[in-house]
XYZ file of C-alpha atoms in Angstrom:
651
model
C 0.000 0.000 0.000
C 1.369 3.404 -0.975
C 1.969 5.620 2.040
C -0.762 8.101 2.824
C 0.324 11.662 1.951
C 1.191 14.090 4.725
C -1.672 16.493 5.365
C -0.796 18.845 8.253
C -3.621 21.316 7.546
C -6.261 18.683 6.848
C -5.277 16.821 10.011
C -6.665 19.780 11.976
C -10.081 19.445 10.324
C -12.745 16.964 11.275
C -15.810 19.107 10.679
C -16.479 22.229 8.600
C -16.470 24.354 11.763
C -12.780 23.428 12.119
C -12.209 24.614 8.552
C -13.866 27.969 9.323
C -11.359 28.667 12.089
C -8.553 28.842 9.525
C -7.488 32.018 7.766
C -8.320 32.434 4.069
C -4.629 32.127 3.337
C -4.642 28.511 4.553
C -7.415 27.351 2.228
C -5.225 26.680 -0.773
C -3.097 24.274 1.252
C -6.229 22.594 2.624
C -7.528 22.078 -0.914
C -4.246 20.571 -2.099
C -4.255 18.173 0.843
C -7.903 17.186 0.283
C -7.079 16.401 -3.343
C -4.032 14.333 -2.360
C -5.977 12.494 0.317
C -8.816 11.725 -2.070
C -6.436 10.403 -4.731
C -4.789 8.181 -2.144
C -8.043 6.802 -0.738
C -9.592 6.102 -4.145
C -6.351 4.391 -5.219
C -6.987 1.897 -2.405
C -10.704 1.348 -3.031
C -11.581 2.445 -6.553
C -14.629 4.594 -7.037
C -15.905 7.804 -8.515
C -12.937 9.973 -9.304
C -12.962 12.723 -11.911
C -15.958 14.671 -10.666
C -14.677 14.860 -7.088
C -11.214 16.011 -8.122
C -12.830 18.801 -10.102
C -14.718 20.305 -7.153
C -12.101 20.257 -4.396
C -11.639 24.035 -4.196
C -15.370 24.573 -4.657
C -16.101 22.201 -1.763
C -13.616 23.944 0.502
C -15.053 27.372 -0.365
C -18.671 26.344 0.199
C -18.028 24.786 3.603
C -15.814 27.732 4.567
C -18.384 30.396 3.707
C -21.731 28.768 4.446
C -22.837 27.487 7.845
C -23.283 23.831 6.988
C -25.152 21.707 7.990
C -27.646 24.427 8.971
C -27.238 25.840 5.498
C -28.226 22.852 3.356
C -25.567 21.838 0.830
C -27.013 19.503 -1.832
C -24.738 17.751 -4.323
C -26.506 16.704 -7.497
C -26.005 12.973 -8.249
C -23.316 12.738 -5.561
C -20.438 11.405 -7.694
C -18.506 14.529 -6.768
C -19.113 14.333 -3.015
C -15.901 12.570 -1.937
C -14.138 15.826 -0.911
C -17.346 16.801 0.889
C -17.250 13.529 2.841
C -13.591 14.083 3.747
C -14.434 17.482 5.261
C -17.570 16.343 7.092
C -16.347 13.813 9.629
C -15.964 10.822 7.307
C -12.322 11.019 6.289
C -11.257 7.992 8.310
C -14.028 5.879 6.745
C -13.161 6.687 3.136
C -11.428 3.328 2.722
C -14.829 1.680 3.208
C -16.541 3.568 0.404
C -18.859 1.554 -1.863
C -18.227 -1.594 0.198
C -20.531 -3.648 2.379
C -21.255 -1.747 5.599
C -19.176 1.213 4.388
C -19.788 4.703 3.104
C -22.059 5.199 0.131
C -20.539 6.418 -3.114
C -23.244 9.092 -3.119
C -24.765 11.403 -0.550
C -27.067 9.629 1.879
C -29.289 11.158 4.532
C -28.842 8.433 7.131
C -25.058 8.627 6.757
C -24.531 12.221 7.877
C -26.335 15.425 8.898
C -24.200 17.081 6.223
C -26.045 15.063 3.554
C -29.462 16.740 3.609
C -30.625 14.926 0.478
C -29.701 11.521 -0.901
C -28.847 11.201 -4.566
C -27.797 8.672 -7.155
C -29.759 9.949 -10.121
C -29.040 13.378 -11.542
C -30.850 16.699 -11.818
C -32.769 16.537 -8.537
C -30.739 19.031 -6.500
C -32.493 22.248 -7.482
C -35.957 20.845 -6.793
C -34.846 19.479 -3.423
C -32.983 22.680 -2.595
C -36.019 24.743 -3.522
C -38.143 22.708 -1.139
C -35.648 23.224 1.682
C -35.282 26.936 0.919
C -39.037 27.495 0.902
C -39.316 25.571 4.188
C -36.685 27.899 5.666
C -38.588 30.911 4.374
C -41.931 29.686 5.741
C -40.346 29.016 9.130
C -38.738 32.457 9.197
C -35.232 31.005 9.352
C -32.243 32.608 7.588
C -30.605 29.357 6.413
C -29.769 28.925 2.750
C -30.068 25.920 0.488
C -27.138 25.546 -1.913
C -27.627 23.167 -4.841
C -24.469 22.195 -6.746
C -25.358 20.867 -10.189
C -23.124 19.966 -13.130
C -23.583 21.230 -16.653
C -24.387 17.678 -17.771
C -27.181 17.373 -15.228
C -28.571 20.666 -16.489
C -29.527 18.832 -19.698
C -32.449 17.253 -17.840
C -35.777 19.034 -17.957
C -36.345 18.622 -14.224
C -33.616 21.157 -13.488
C -35.419 23.801 -15.527
C -38.787 22.912 -14.052
C -37.319 23.685 -10.644
C -35.628 26.886 -11.786
C -38.911 28.102 -13.241
C -40.391 28.041 -9.723
C -37.311 29.170 -7.816
C -38.521 32.744 -7.270
C -40.676 31.354 -4.446
C -37.548 30.764 -2.371
C -36.178 34.297 -2.596
C -32.627 34.758 -1.381
C -32.595 31.462 0.485
C -31.798 29.470 -2.677
C -28.351 29.447 -4.265
C -27.643 27.307 -7.321
C -23.998 26.617 -8.151
C -23.642 25.575 -11.788
C -20.469 23.499 -11.965
C -19.433 23.824 -15.598
C -16.711 21.267 -16.269
C -17.297 20.939 -19.984
C -15.135 23.912 -20.963
C -11.562 24.924 -20.288
C -10.617 27.763 -17.997
C -9.921 30.302 -20.702
C -8.842 33.927 -20.190
C -12.518 34.934 -20.223
C -12.845 33.104 -16.927
C -9.950 34.936 -15.415
C -9.289 38.147 -13.537
C -11.778 40.389 -15.379
C -14.610 37.895 -15.040
C -13.791 37.347 -11.368
C -13.762 41.080 -10.751
C -17.106 41.578 -12.466
C -18.619 38.631 -10.604
C -17.446 40.059 -7.320
C -18.887 43.469 -8.139
C -22.185 42.099 -9.438
C -22.672 39.965 -6.331
C -21.753 42.741 -3.900
C -24.181 44.529 -1.601
C -23.107 47.925 -2.946
C -24.054 46.907 -6.469
C -27.393 45.613 -5.222
C -27.951 48.975 -3.520
C -27.265 50.787 -6.779
C -29.726 48.464 -8.491
C -32.330 49.257 -5.828
C -31.835 52.971 -6.402
C -32.182 52.379 -10.110
C -35.424 50.488 -9.526
C -36.787 53.368 -7.471
C -35.963 55.797 -10.251
C -37.350 53.640 -13.042
C -40.517 52.967 -11.053
C -41.369 56.642 -11.563
C -40.865 56.368 -15.320
C -43.428 55.234 -17.777
C -43.830 51.543 -18.467
C -41.931 51.704 -21.761
C -38.922 53.524 -20.319
C -38.901 51.268 -17.269
C -38.846 48.137 -19.422
C -36.150 49.614 -21.631
C -33.944 50.356 -18.628
C -34.436 46.828 -17.253
C -33.527 45.248 -20.555
C -30.522 47.507 -20.954
C -29.055 46.345 -17.662
C -29.939 42.690 -18.295
C -28.382 42.541 -21.716
C -25.328 44.508 -20.665
C -24.713 41.956 -17.952
C -25.610 39.102 -20.290
C -23.082 40.190 -22.913
C -20.339 40.183 -20.312
C -21.331 37.141 -18.291
C -23.630 35.032 -20.426
C -26.394 35.047 -17.818
C -29.395 36.135 -19.856
C -31.025 32.676 -19.932
C -30.873 32.326 -16.168
C -32.135 35.883 -15.681
C -35.153 34.969 -17.801
C -35.781 32.049 -15.429
C -35.787 34.467 -12.500
C -32.249 34.008 -11.191
C -29.704 36.669 -10.388
C -26.698 35.390 -12.360
C -23.084 35.672 -11.166
C -20.168 34.317 -13.154
C -18.400 32.631 -14.725
C -15.768 32.156 -12.027
C -12.624 30.038 -11.988
C -13.738 27.153 -9.782
C -10.155 26.389 -8.731
C -9.250 29.894 -7.540
C -10.169 30.295 -3.892
C -9.307 34.006 -4.023
C -12.218 34.334 -6.460
C -14.617 31.810 -4.960
C -14.601 32.882 -1.314
C -15.459 36.593 -1.728
C -18.157 35.861 -4.292
C -19.769 33.250 -2.050
C -19.562 35.644 0.892
C -21.418 38.253 -1.152
C -23.990 35.680 -2.218
C -24.418 34.502 1.372
C -25.095 38.035 2.583
C -27.218 39.130 -0.362
C -30.822 40.182 0.051
C -31.508 39.294 -3.547
C -32.389 35.912 -4.863
C -32.561 33.288 -6.026
C -28.955 33.448 -7.211
C -27.078 31.271 -9.683
C -23.291 31.184 -9.439
C -21.579 29.835 -12.548
C -18.209 28.229 -11.768
C -15.923 26.627 -14.318
C -13.878 23.612 -13.226
C -11.680 20.949 -14.748
C -12.972 17.431 -14.307
C -10.253 15.128 -13.007
C -7.978 17.994 -11.959
C -4.764 16.654 -10.455
C -5.378 13.046 -11.500
C -2.310 10.800 -11.813
C -3.242 9.304 -15.203
C -2.084 10.264 -18.637
C -4.374 12.451 -20.722
C -5.385 9.482 -22.841
C -7.033 7.760 -19.873
C -10.722 8.571 -20.103
C -11.337 6.791 -16.784
C -10.466 10.030 -15.004
C -13.788 11.436 -16.126
C -15.919 9.134 -14.026
C -14.838 6.083 -12.042
C -11.725 3.971 -11.643
C -10.590 0.687 -10.203
C -7.837 0.533 -7.600
C -4.645 2.052 -8.982
C -1.010 2.816 -8.241
C -0.682 6.452 -7.150
C 2.843 6.755 -8.525
C 2.388 5.171 -11.953
C -1.353 5.667 -12.383
C -1.669 2.041 -13.499
C -5.062 0.580 -12.642
C -5.300 -2.831 -11.014
C -6.587 -5.373 -13.489
C -9.029 -8.124 -12.688
C -8.572 -11.711 -13.705
C -9.046 -12.874 -17.282
C -12.614 -12.748 -18.554
C -14.341 -16.126 -18.547
C -17.160 -15.002 -20.805
C -18.144 -11.925 -22.815
C -19.838 -9.011 -21.110
C -23.585 -8.790 -21.632
C -23.340 -5.151 -22.704
C -20.779 -6.003 -25.384
C -22.930 -8.903 -26.613
C -25.917 -6.583 -27.000
C -23.885 -4.010 -28.927
C -22.300 -6.641 -31.154
C -25.627 -8.171 -32.138
C -27.307 -4.796 -32.686
C -24.464 -3.799 -35.017
C -24.895 -7.008 -36.988
C -28.628 -6.454 -37.307
C -28.166 -2.825 -38.339
C -25.890 -3.823 -41.209
C -28.897 -5.420 -42.882
C -31.609 -3.066 -41.640
C -31.182 0.672 -42.129
C -34.269 1.386 -39.997
C -32.466 0.428 -36.785
C -31.346 3.377 -34.661
C -29.802 3.454 -31.188
C -30.711 5.937 -28.460
C -29.109 6.431 -25.083
C -29.387 8.991 -22.297
C -25.838 10.126 -21.475
C -24.533 6.546 -21.101
C -23.112 5.618 -24.519
C -20.168 3.687 -23.088
C -22.088 1.965 -20.300
C -24.804 0.732 -22.658
C -22.567 -0.221 -25.594
C -24.154 2.418 -27.826
C -20.709 3.966 -28.306
C -19.707 0.788 -30.186
C -22.793 1.100 -32.385
C -21.914 4.735 -33.057
C -18.537 3.759 -34.531
C -20.374 1.923 -37.297
C -23.503 4.071 -37.617
C -22.871 7.613 -36.370
C -25.886 9.013 -38.202
C -28.152 6.478 -36.540
C -26.887 7.036 -32.993
C -28.447 9.556 -30.618
C -27.200 10.477 -27.167
C -29.890 12.799 -25.810
C -28.098 13.676 -22.563
C -29.559 13.098 -19.115
C -33.077 13.161 -20.475
C -34.658 9.729 -20.250
C -38.177 11.100 -20.653
C -37.223 12.759 -23.914
C -35.347 9.627 -25.031
C -38.479 7.484 -24.768
C -40.840 9.899 -26.498
C -38.195 10.647 -29.138
C -38.072 6.898 -29.782
C -41.871 6.852 -30.001
C -41.736 9.523 -32.692
C -39.204 7.507 -34.674
C -41.380 4.413 -34.354
C -44.348 6.358 -35.742
C -42.325 6.903 -38.909
C -41.397 3.264 -39.423
C -37.976 3.241 -37.770
C -36.828 0.662 -35.234
C -35.517 2.590 -32.234
C -33.511 0.682 -29.617
C -33.613 2.749 -26.442
C -30.674 1.498 -24.359
C -31.069 2.681 -20.776
C -30.102 1.238 -17.403
C -33.041 -0.304 -15.549
C -32.788 2.185 -12.694
C -32.734 5.163 -15.088
C -35.682 3.972 -17.166
C -37.775 4.516 -14.036
C -37.415 8.253 -14.691
C -39.372 7.898 -17.930
C -42.173 5.645 -16.765
C -44.982 8.013 -17.732
C -43.563 8.236 -21.243
C -43.324 4.439 -21.451
C -46.998 4.212 -20.477
C -48.532 7.180 -22.243
C -46.363 7.755 -25.293
C -45.397 4.167 -26.115
C -47.615 1.476 -24.582
C -51.018 3.148 -24.946
C -50.248 3.885 -28.587
C -48.782 0.372 -29.014
C -45.694 1.745 -30.738
C -42.841 -0.679 -31.534
C -40.162 0.927 -29.386
C -37.429 -1.497 -28.333
C -36.137 -1.144 -24.763
C -32.668 -2.589 -24.121
C -32.502 -2.616 -20.327
C -28.944 -2.859 -19.035
C -27.875 -3.374 -15.397
C -30.899 -5.534 -14.564
C -30.759 -6.903 -11.031
C -28.299 -5.997 -8.295
C -25.230 -4.027 -9.359
C -22.988 -4.061 -6.303
C -21.007 -1.012 -5.240
C -23.482 1.603 -6.495
C -26.114 0.246 -4.137
C -29.839 0.842 -3.988
C -30.012 3.896 -6.236
C -28.616 1.960 -9.188
C -30.160 -1.472 -8.603
C -32.282 -2.741 -11.487
C -34.917 -4.217 -9.214
C -38.241 -3.017 -10.551
C -38.345 -3.091 -14.352
C -40.152 -6.418 -14.723
C -42.769 -5.280 -12.228
C -43.369 -1.876 -13.790
C -43.209 -3.036 -17.419
C -45.101 -6.327 -17.208
C -48.020 -4.476 -15.650
C -48.610 -2.645 -18.945
C -50.950 -3.883 -21.667
C -49.282 -4.308 -25.092
C -45.806 -4.734 -23.557
C -43.610 -7.754 -24.272
C -40.976 -8.315 -21.569
C -37.999 -10.673 -22.008
C -35.054 -11.445 -19.741
C -31.807 -13.039 -20.901
C -30.633 -16.062 -18.940
C -27.315 -16.208 -20.800
C -25.383 -14.272 -23.431
C -26.497 -16.426 -26.359
C -30.130 -15.800 -25.506
C -29.410 -12.075 -25.321
C -28.377 -12.232 -28.971
C -31.631 -14.013 -29.786
C -33.588 -11.365 -27.906
C -31.959 -8.556 -29.890
C -32.954 -10.408 -33.063
C -36.466 -10.922 -31.698
C -36.829 -7.209 -30.948
C -35.661 -6.296 -34.449
C -38.296 -8.535 -36.014
C -41.143 -7.602 -33.666
C -43.318 -4.763 -34.963
C -46.627 -5.380 -33.190
C -45.928 -3.091 -30.223
C -43.341 -2.240 -27.573
C -40.856 -4.896 -26.524
C -38.239 -4.902 -23.762
C -35.363 -7.190 -22.935
C -33.308 -7.005 -19.760
C -29.838 -8.295 -19.002
C -27.424 -8.014 -16.071
C -24.143 -6.228 -15.653
C -20.960 -8.239 -16.049
C -19.998 -11.478 -17.708
C -22.258 -14.088 -19.239
C -22.243 -17.782 -18.374
C -19.703 -18.799 -20.993
C -22.173 -20.706 -23.164
C -21.459 -21.522 -26.783
C -22.700 -18.965 -29.277
C -24.918 -20.251 -32.100
C -23.710 -19.811 -35.668
C -27.103 -18.534 -36.754
C -29.115 -16.201 -34.544
C -32.835 -16.873 -34.784
C -35.658 -14.870 -33.283
C -37.560 -16.379 -30.364
C -41.202 -17.327 -30.553
C -43.013 -14.691 -28.514
C -44.099 -16.013 -25.131
C -42.247 -19.330 -25.296
C -39.681 -20.530 -22.759
C -37.287 -23.481 -22.868
C -36.448 -26.513 -20.743
C -32.727 -26.955 -20.094
C -32.921 -30.163 -18.081
C -35.805 -32.453 -17.201
C -36.850 -34.148 -13.978
C -40.032 -35.087 -12.126
C -39.660 -33.975 -8.512
C -38.615 -30.323 -8.361
C -39.121 -27.708 -11.077
C -37.091 -24.493 -11.057
C -38.527 -21.855 -13.391
C -35.967 -19.078 -13.806
C -36.326 -15.681 -15.413
C -33.163 -13.745 -16.249
C -29.774 -13.619 -14.636
C -30.216 -16.283 -11.943
C -30.292 -19.083 -14.515
C -26.711 -20.124 -13.722
C -27.600 -20.447 -10.035
C -30.707 -22.463 -10.915
C -28.566 -24.942 -12.860
C -26.118 -25.254 -9.969
C -29.006 -25.857 -7.570
C -30.354 -28.587 -9.852
C -26.970 -30.345 -9.760
C -27.014 -30.311 -5.965
C -30.590 -31.557 -5.799
C -29.848 -34.348 -8.271
C -26.925 -35.394 -6.084
C -29.496 -35.907 -3.311
C -31.660 -38.068 -5.519
C -34.169 -35.303 -6.248
C -34.935 -35.295 -9.956
C -35.013 -31.655 -11.028
C -36.243 -29.720 -14.034
C -34.735 -26.350 -14.907
C -36.737 -24.155 -17.258
C -35.840 -20.712 -18.563
C -39.036 -18.677 -18.898
C -37.427 -16.111 -21.234
C -40.659 -14.085 -21.164
C -42.253 -12.395 -18.171
C -44.995 -11.211 -20.510
C -46.636 -12.949 -22.226
C -46.143 -15.991 -20.015
C -45.519 -19.417 -21.477
C -48.699 -20.791 -19.942
C -48.272 -24.224 -21.531
C -44.852 -24.570 -19.899
C -46.178 -23.431 -16.527
C -49.087 -25.896 -16.723
C -46.711 -28.746 -17.522
C -44.338 -27.898 -14.680
C -47.229 -27.620 -12.220
C -48.783 -30.907 -13.325
C -45.637 -33.027 -13.263
C -43.668 -31.902 -10.188
C -44.178 -31.795 -6.441
C -42.452 -28.424 -6.074
C -42.418 -25.447 -8.430
C -39.950 -22.665 -7.596
C -39.831 -19.426 -9.575
C -36.560 -17.496 -9.405
C -35.971 -13.897 -10.523
C -33.715 -10.960 -9.658
C -36.660 -8.588 -9.462
C -39.004 -7.090 -6.915
C -42.350 -8.098 -5.497
C -45.093 -7.980 -8.114
C -42.818 -9.277 -10.855
C -42.465 -12.585 -12.666
C -43.390 -14.814 -9.722
C -46.511 -12.777 -9.081
C -47.579 -13.212 -12.714
C -47.016 -16.978 -12.528
C -48.949 -17.191 -9.268
C -51.763 -15.070 -10.670
C -52.064 -17.378 -13.657
C -52.038 -20.587 -11.598
C -54.619 -19.284 -9.136
C -56.771 -17.617 -11.756
C -56.970 -20.787 -13.839
C -57.685 -22.951 -10.808
C -54.623 -25.088 -11.542
C -53.681 -25.277 -7.862
C -57.167 -26.369 -6.787
C -57.151 -29.836 -5.315
C -53.433 -30.396 -5.905
C -50.510 -30.923 -3.547
C -48.199 -28.724 -5.625
C -45.948 -26.589 -3.466
C -45.342 -23.218 -5.125
C -42.448 -21.058 -3.921
C -41.561 -17.622 -5.293
C -37.956 -16.440 -4.914
C -37.392 -12.753 -5.605
C -35.549 -9.753 -4.241
C -36.512 -8.769 -0.688
C -38.992 -5.940 -0.283
C -36.379 -3.419 0.809
C -33.591 -1.253 -0.622
C -30.317 -3.124 -0.258
C -27.176 -1.170 0.567
C -24.053 -1.576 -1.514
C -21.820 -4.628 -1.334
C -20.290 -7.021 -3.834
C -22.962 -8.452 -6.161
C -22.270 -11.922 -4.766
C -22.850 -10.744 -1.199
C -25.964 -8.824 -2.198
C -27.507 -11.842 -3.921
C -26.698 -14.017 -0.925
C -28.373 -11.452 1.338
C -31.332 -11.482 -1.046
C -31.590 -15.270 -0.792
C -31.056 -15.913 -4.496
C -28.013 -18.197 -4.616
C -27.863 -21.887 -5.540
C -27.685 -23.122 -1.904
C -30.708 -21.005 -1.044
C -32.680 -22.399 -3.982
C -31.805 -25.884 -2.709
C -32.933 -24.887 0.766
C -36.318 -23.746 -0.572
C -36.806 -27.067 -2.349
C -35.847 -29.143 0.685
C -38.122 -27.158 2.996
C -41.023 -27.465 0.565
C -40.496 -31.257 0.554
C -40.346 -31.356 4.335
C -36.645 -32.185 4.437
C -34.479 -30.349 6.919
C -31.026 -31.758 6.184
C -29.457 -28.896 4.237
C -26.914 -28.060 6.918
C -25.323 -31.475 7.274
C -21.915 -32.298 5.835
C -23.268 -34.318 2.934
C -25.407 -31.375 1.821
C -22.373 -29.125 1.822
C -20.475 -31.693 -0.226
C -23.372 -32.001 -2.656
C -23.445 -28.256 -3.151
C -19.698 -28.079 -3.621
C -19.900 -30.847 -6.185
C -22.739 -29.093 -7.952
C -20.750 -25.895 -8.177
C -17.707 -27.748 -9.478
C -19.699 -29.485 -12.210
C -21.684 -26.387 -13.251
């Protein structure tokens, strides 16, 4: 382990009140030490990197000037909150970040009083901050709410919806626009800093008030002319006209790494009677990172790395292709023969594989930014015109566009294809990024076809199926990470809609799997067979429409039927149960039905393996369900452990 850097100034700081005891001249050293400490800690754990490095000075300035936690500091998304955590009593726990029982990689209310609002999805900070600011105003308290939002997050409509109502908060709301998509050019230098300081000062506000008094005595035309003259004069210098139109007093742009600029401007903003105020700061994402410029990892997240060389720790050799890469590969192949196929993503081209598609078909690739609602309705418009849009969005992010899925796609029965990445539990990103609910919220909709890939070969077939299906909306979900290592077919054929498959046959226990737990179902079957329990494993493939013939057969010819899914209550198992009960198939039978699903709670981050074990969805736990259903209570003996080990070895 590389030695932790020396941090004499930071060692004096546990809480922001300790920071405020320092002189302004010490802040630069504090910022340098926070950056060094963050680089060191992330090198040991991996995690979100570039965004946090870009806001070190901004974080120091905000905690120095504002009275946190009484003033509410809200970080949009939370990727950039590592320096904030270091300065708010969590420095010594940073080596636990994104691990089981450790710190969250995002802000989290139950973790600290300095995290007034939890985040994992973007563009929520202004709305939340507005609510807190209005609450402060209604209660007659002076506290501010400061929402820090990146320029990327400002691409989402929710941010503008909030800004359109921000006047209700008055001077208690401050929005800090962290613009890290441009370089710190001379325009964001001394002149801009000087103007920002003047424009945010109380003396300038007083002059404005005098001007308002004078213009109030003028006629309406002259008054409006004077207002516009000031607005556009400021807009030409600072670029703030848009935000002024939304009701904000605009200050900026300011060099977000220059504490001599940040602190006085924030002090003026803190003491201002005007509001709401937007402060535009320009930062460099990944500032001070140890990697070469060619390493794009600095812009988001990294694995463990060597602080000296910047070399990232590599995992073991891949045993099977990644699901995301399999999706992209098959979509590219289909698009070569079908010029109606287009790919859409919402600010995640790399994570969804759409960036690979773009290399081959740039004119048919659309990254709409952090705007999932727009992405879905945009796809609906394309489908109206005979195109075949594949909307590739993480399961947890598709939730943000649910109304559009219902109203703009499903009701109109438009053939939009939903490629749902990161289905199931995702590990270190925890509950905010878990793909737990998509089967439940999609299979509830009329006209919707919902598939789930049990292995990488079936994912290819599902892409083909979606290409060929034009009778309405269709979705297919697949997990993060590697496939099962199955052989790939030479020819990819579309699936018959609503038909599953039987992978092994038995007559005692039936395991009906949907999606990414198929490998565990097969391991469980091996262990049950070793105990003399003949076991069927079926892959449902479809959550909607159900393969009712398959379900009837499994129910009629087995003593136990277990459904397994990595989804929430109300999902696949609920649909199977509803069918069996509704058709009276369980009446007068001794069939023992068990539904295995994710627990009805939000699971904190851990390794995916640990999370699935906690959820009760591993091979040994499937075996345990079967044995309990059969009245056998011998799972814990030595022979059971040996059976399970043998099953895992053979699988």
